[in-house]
Amino acid sequence: HVQLVESGGGSVQTGGSLRLSCAFPGATYQRDRGYCLAWFRQAPGKEREGVAVIEGDGYTRYADSVKGRFTISRDNAKNTLYLQMNSLKPEDTAMYYCAADPSYGGRCPPHLIFGYWGQGTQVTVS
C-alpha cells in the first residue's frame, strides 16, 4: 500500500513562489521509478485538472496554464515528488493533490487513471 503525503501549501501574494512536496515512504527506490507521478488541483466550484506529470525516466508534461511557471521534479532516492511554483497568480488558488500509479511501469499515458492520491494541500494566492 502506497501512502502519499503532501506538504508545502500556504498563502502567498501574486508573483510569489511556493514549493510543494509529496512523500511516499511506502515505496522502495526501485519501485518508485515504476510509478507515474503527477500533480492535480481543484478550485472551489471547478473540476479537478491535471497540472503536471513526470514519468519514471524524468520526462515531464505540463498544463498550458502553468508552463514556464511551474516545475515538477522527483527524487527517486528520497521517494519524494516536488512542484516548484513561481510567478503565482490568483487563478492558481486551489487544493493541490499528488497522485501516483504503477500500472504502466513509470509511463504516464494520457488516459491513465491514478490509483493513489494524497490528502491535498491548500494553495491560496491573493
PDB file of C-alpha atoms in Angstrom:
ATOM      1  CA  HIS A   1       0.000   0.000   0.000  1.00  0.00           C
ATOM      2  CA  VAL A   2       1.408   3.389  -1.046  1.00  0.00           C
ATOM      3  CA  GLN A   3       0.515   6.439   1.021  1.00  0.00           C
ATOM      4  CA  LEU A   4       1.090   9.914  -0.362  1.00  0.00           C
ATOM      5  CA  VAL A   5       1.613  12.846   1.986  1.00  0.00           C
ATOM      6  CA  GLU A   6       1.692  16.395   0.621  1.00  0.00           C
ATOM      7  CA  SER A   7       3.199  19.432   2.307  1.00  0.00           C
ATOM      8  CA  GLY A   8       4.277  22.962   1.446  1.00  0.00           C
ATOM      9  CA  GLY A   9       0.987  24.679   0.719  1.00  0.00           C
ATOM     10  CA  GLY A  10       0.096  28.067   2.130  1.00  0.00           C
ATOM     11  CA  SER A  11      -0.843  31.637   1.328  1.00  0.00           C
ATOM     12  CA  VAL A  12       1.270  33.827  -0.908  1.00  0.00           C
ATOM     13  CA  GLN A  13       0.940  37.108  -2.764  1.00  0.00           C
ATOM     14  CA  THR A  14       0.645  37.347  -6.520  1.00  0.00           C
ATOM     15  CA  GLY A  15       4.036  36.819  -8.105  1.00  0.00           C
ATOM     16  CA  GLY A  16       5.317  34.786  -5.194  1.00  0.00           C
ATOM     17  CA  SER A  17       6.593  31.208  -5.060  1.00  0.00           C
ATOM     18  CA  LEU A  18       5.843  28.012  -3.218  1.00  0.00           C
ATOM     19  CA  ARG A  19       7.266  24.506  -3.355  1.00  0.00           C
ATOM     20  CA  LEU A  20       5.008  21.557  -2.751  1.00  0.00           C
ATOM     21  CA  SER A  21       6.366  18.189  -1.677  1.00  0.00           C
ATOM     22  CA  CYS A  22       4.791  14.761  -1.793  1.00  0.00           C
ATOM     23  CA  ALA A  23       6.375  11.902   0.090  1.00  0.00           C
ATOM     24  CA  PHE A  24       5.502   8.278  -0.437  1.00  0.00           C
ATOM     25  CA  PRO A  25       7.558   6.386   2.110  1.00  0.00           C
ATOM     26  CA  GLY A  26       5.928   3.071   1.330  1.00  0.00           C
ATOM     27  CA  ALA A  27       7.764   2.716  -1.969  1.00  0.00           C
ATOM     28  CA  THR A  28      11.287   1.413  -2.410  1.00  0.00           C
ATOM     29  CA  TYR A  29      13.808   3.153  -4.606  1.00  0.00           C
ATOM     30  CA  GLN A  30      13.413   0.697  -7.463  1.00  0.00           C
ATOM     31  CA  ARG A  31       9.668   0.526  -7.160  1.00  0.00           C
ATOM     32  CA  ASP A  32       9.454   4.323  -7.188  1.00  0.00           C
ATOM     33  CA  ARG A  33      10.900   4.512 -10.692  1.00  0.00           C
ATOM     34  CA  GLY A  34       7.996   2.386 -11.840  1.00  0.00           C
ATOM     35  CA  TYR A  35       5.444   4.995 -10.814  1.00  0.00           C
ATOM     36  CA  CYS A  36       3.955   7.730 -12.926  1.00  0.00           C
ATOM     37  CA  LEU A  37       3.726  10.772 -10.615  1.00  0.00           C
ATOM     38  CA  ALA A  38       1.554  13.822 -11.042  1.00  0.00           C
ATOM     39  CA  TRP A  39       0.107  16.943  -9.501  1.00  0.00           C
ATOM     40  CA  PHE A  40      -3.555  17.853  -9.843  1.00  0.00           C
ATOM     41  CA  ARG A  41      -5.529  20.777  -8.475  1.00  0.00           C
ATOM     42  CA  GLN A  42      -9.138  21.617  -7.804  1.00  0.00           C
ATOM     43  CA  ALA A  43     -10.517  25.073  -7.190  1.00  0.00           C
ATOM     44  CA  PRO A  44     -13.905  25.639  -5.498  1.00  0.00           C
ATOM     45  CA  GLY A  45     -16.731  25.044  -7.947  1.00  0.00           C
ATOM     46  CA  LYS A  46     -14.410  23.724 -10.638  1.00  0.00           C
ATOM     47  CA  GLU A  47     -13.428  20.293 -11.872  1.00  0.00           C
ATOM     48  CA  ARG A  48     -10.122  18.749 -10.923  1.00  0.00           C
ATOM     49  CA  GLU A  49      -7.443  19.442 -13.504  1.00  0.00           C
ATOM     50  CA  GLY A  50      -4.043  17.976 -14.201  1.00  0.00           C
ATOM     51  CA  VAL A  51      -1.158  20.345 -13.561  1.00  0.00           C
ATOM     52  CA  ALA A  52       1.926  18.302 -14.412  1.00  0.00           C
ATOM     53  CA  VAL A  53       3.149  14.736 -14.746  1.00  0.00           C
ATOM     54  CA  ILE A  54       6.591  13.168 -14.540  1.00  0.00           C
ATOM     55  CA  GLU A  55       7.493   9.720 -15.764  1.00  0.00           C
ATOM     56  CA  GLY A  56       9.972   7.348 -14.177  1.00  0.00           C
ATOM     57  CA  ASP A  57      12.754   8.466 -16.527  1.00  0.00           C
ATOM     58  CA  GLY A  58      12.082  12.146 -15.806  1.00  0.00           C
ATOM     59  CA  TYR A  59      10.006  13.045 -18.858  1.00  0.00           C
ATOM     60  CA  THR A  60       7.543  15.818 -17.962  1.00  0.00           C
ATOM     61  CA  ARG A  61       4.341  17.348 -19.308  1.00  0.00           C
ATOM     62  CA  TYR A  62       2.537  20.460 -18.111  1.00  0.00           C
ATOM     63  CA  ALA A  63      -0.853  22.074 -18.440  1.00  0.00           C
ATOM     64  CA  ASP A  64      -0.708  25.129 -20.697  1.00  0.00           C
ATOM     65  CA  SER A  65      -1.806  27.335 -17.811  1.00  0.00           C
ATOM     66  CA  VAL A  66       1.359  26.601 -15.795  1.00  0.00           C
ATOM     67  CA  LYS A  67       4.017  26.141 -18.482  1.00  0.00           C
ATOM     68  CA  GLY A  68       7.053  28.276 -17.818  1.00  0.00           C
ATOM     69  CA  ARG A  69       5.998  28.935 -14.214  1.00  0.00           C
ATOM     70  CA  PHE A  70       5.785  25.505 -12.548  1.00  0.00           C
ATOM     71  CA  THR A  71       8.399  22.761 -12.464  1.00  0.00           C
ATOM     72  CA  ILE A  72       7.690  19.160 -11.486  1.00  0.00           C
ATOM     73  CA  SER A  73      10.572  17.011 -10.296  1.00  0.00           C
ATOM     74  CA  ARG A  74      11.169  13.775  -8.431  1.00  0.00           C
ATOM     75  CA  ASP A  75      13.876  12.415  -6.179  1.00  0.00           C
ATOM     76  CA  ASN A  76      13.644   8.662  -6.508  1.00  0.00           C
ATOM     77  CA  ALA A  77      16.210   8.055  -3.764  1.00  0.00           C
ATOM     78  CA  LYS A  78      14.102  10.047  -1.305  1.00  0.00           C
ATOM     79  CA  ASN A  79      10.751   8.824  -2.651  1.00  0.00           C
ATOM     80  CA  THR A  80       9.626  12.418  -2.961  1.00  0.00           C
ATOM     81  CA  LEU A  81       7.798  14.395  -5.643  1.00  0.00           C
ATOM     82  CA  TYR A  82       8.047  18.187  -5.891  1.00  0.00           C
ATOM     83  CA  LEU A  83       6.212  21.032  -7.569  1.00  0.00           C
ATOM     84  CA  GLN A  84       8.045  24.346  -7.695  1.00  0.00           C
ATOM     85  CA  MET A  85       5.538  27.096  -8.381  1.00  0.00           C
ATOM     86  CA  ASN A  86       6.797  30.542  -9.410  1.00  0.00           C
ATOM     87  CA  SER A  87       5.036  33.697 -10.580  1.00  0.00           C
ATOM     88  CA  LEU A  88       1.880  32.581  -8.835  1.00  0.00           C
ATOM     89  CA  LYS A  89      -1.434  34.082  -9.883  1.00  0.00           C
ATOM     90  CA  PRO A  90      -4.778  34.270  -8.065  1.00  0.00           C
ATOM     91  CA  GLU A  91      -6.147  31.725 -10.541  1.00  0.00           C
ATOM     92  CA  ASP A  92      -3.633  29.211  -9.181  1.00  0.00           C
ATOM     93  CA  THR A  93      -5.586  29.157  -5.915  1.00  0.00           C
ATOM     94  CA  ALA A  94      -6.762  25.585  -5.355  1.00  0.00           C
ATOM     95  CA  MET A  95      -6.322  22.411  -3.379  1.00  0.00           C
ATOM     96  CA  TYR A  96      -3.316  20.620  -4.829  1.00  0.00           C
ATOM     97  CA  TYR A  97      -3.083  16.828  -4.851  1.00  0.00           C
ATOM     98  CA  CYS A  98      -0.267  14.494  -5.731  1.00  0.00           C
ATOM     99  CA  ALA A  99      -1.023  11.206  -7.417  1.00  0.00           C
ATOM    100  CA  ALA A 100       0.871   8.067  -8.302  1.00  0.00           C
ATOM    101  CA  ASP A 101       0.261   4.961 -10.362  1.00  0.00           C
ATOM    102  CA  PRO A 102       2.422   1.957 -11.320  1.00  0.00           C
ATOM    103  CA  SER A 103       0.155   0.472 -13.980  1.00  0.00           C
ATOM    104  CA  TYR A 104       2.413   1.434 -16.904  1.00  0.00           C
ATOM    105  CA  GLY A 105       5.832   0.952 -15.331  1.00  0.00           C
ATOM    106  CA  GLY A 106       6.569   4.626 -14.839  1.00  0.00           C
ATOM    107  CA  ARG A 107       4.932   5.844 -18.052  1.00  0.00           C
ATOM    108  CA  CYS A 108       2.097   8.384 -17.930  1.00  0.00           C
ATOM    109  CA  PRO A 109      -0.290   7.774 -20.831  1.00  0.00           C
ATOM    110  CA  PRO A 110      -2.967  10.468 -21.209  1.00  0.00           C
ATOM    111  CA  HIS A 111      -5.760   8.063 -20.305  1.00  0.00           C
ATOM    112  CA  LEU A 112      -4.109   6.898 -17.076  1.00  0.00           C
ATOM    113  CA  ILE A 113      -6.406   6.695 -14.067  1.00  0.00           C
ATOM    114  CA  PHE A 114      -4.318   7.237 -10.964  1.00  0.00           C
ATOM    115  CA  GLY A 115      -4.705   4.704  -8.201  1.00  0.00           C
ATOM    116  CA  TYR A 116      -3.044   6.523  -5.309  1.00  0.00           C
ATOM    117  CA  TRP A 117      -3.790  10.029  -4.070  1.00  0.00           C
ATOM    118  CA  GLY A 118      -2.640  12.327  -1.303  1.00  0.00           C
ATOM    119  CA  GLN A 119      -4.943  14.203   1.027  1.00  0.00           C
ATOM    120  CA  GLY A 120      -4.301  17.579  -0.592  1.00  0.00           C
ATOM    121  CA  THR A 121      -2.615  20.813   0.412  1.00  0.00           C
ATOM    122  CA  GLN A 122      -4.187  24.248   0.003  1.00  0.00           C
ATOM    123  CA  VAL A 123      -2.537  26.969  -2.054  1.00  0.00           C
ATOM    124  CA  THR A 124      -4.005  30.466  -1.844  1.00  0.00           C
ATOM    125  CA  VAL A 125      -2.726  33.347  -3.976  1.00  0.00           C
ATOM    126  CA  SER A 126      -4.003  36.845  -3.297  1.00  0.00           C
TER     127      SER A 126
END
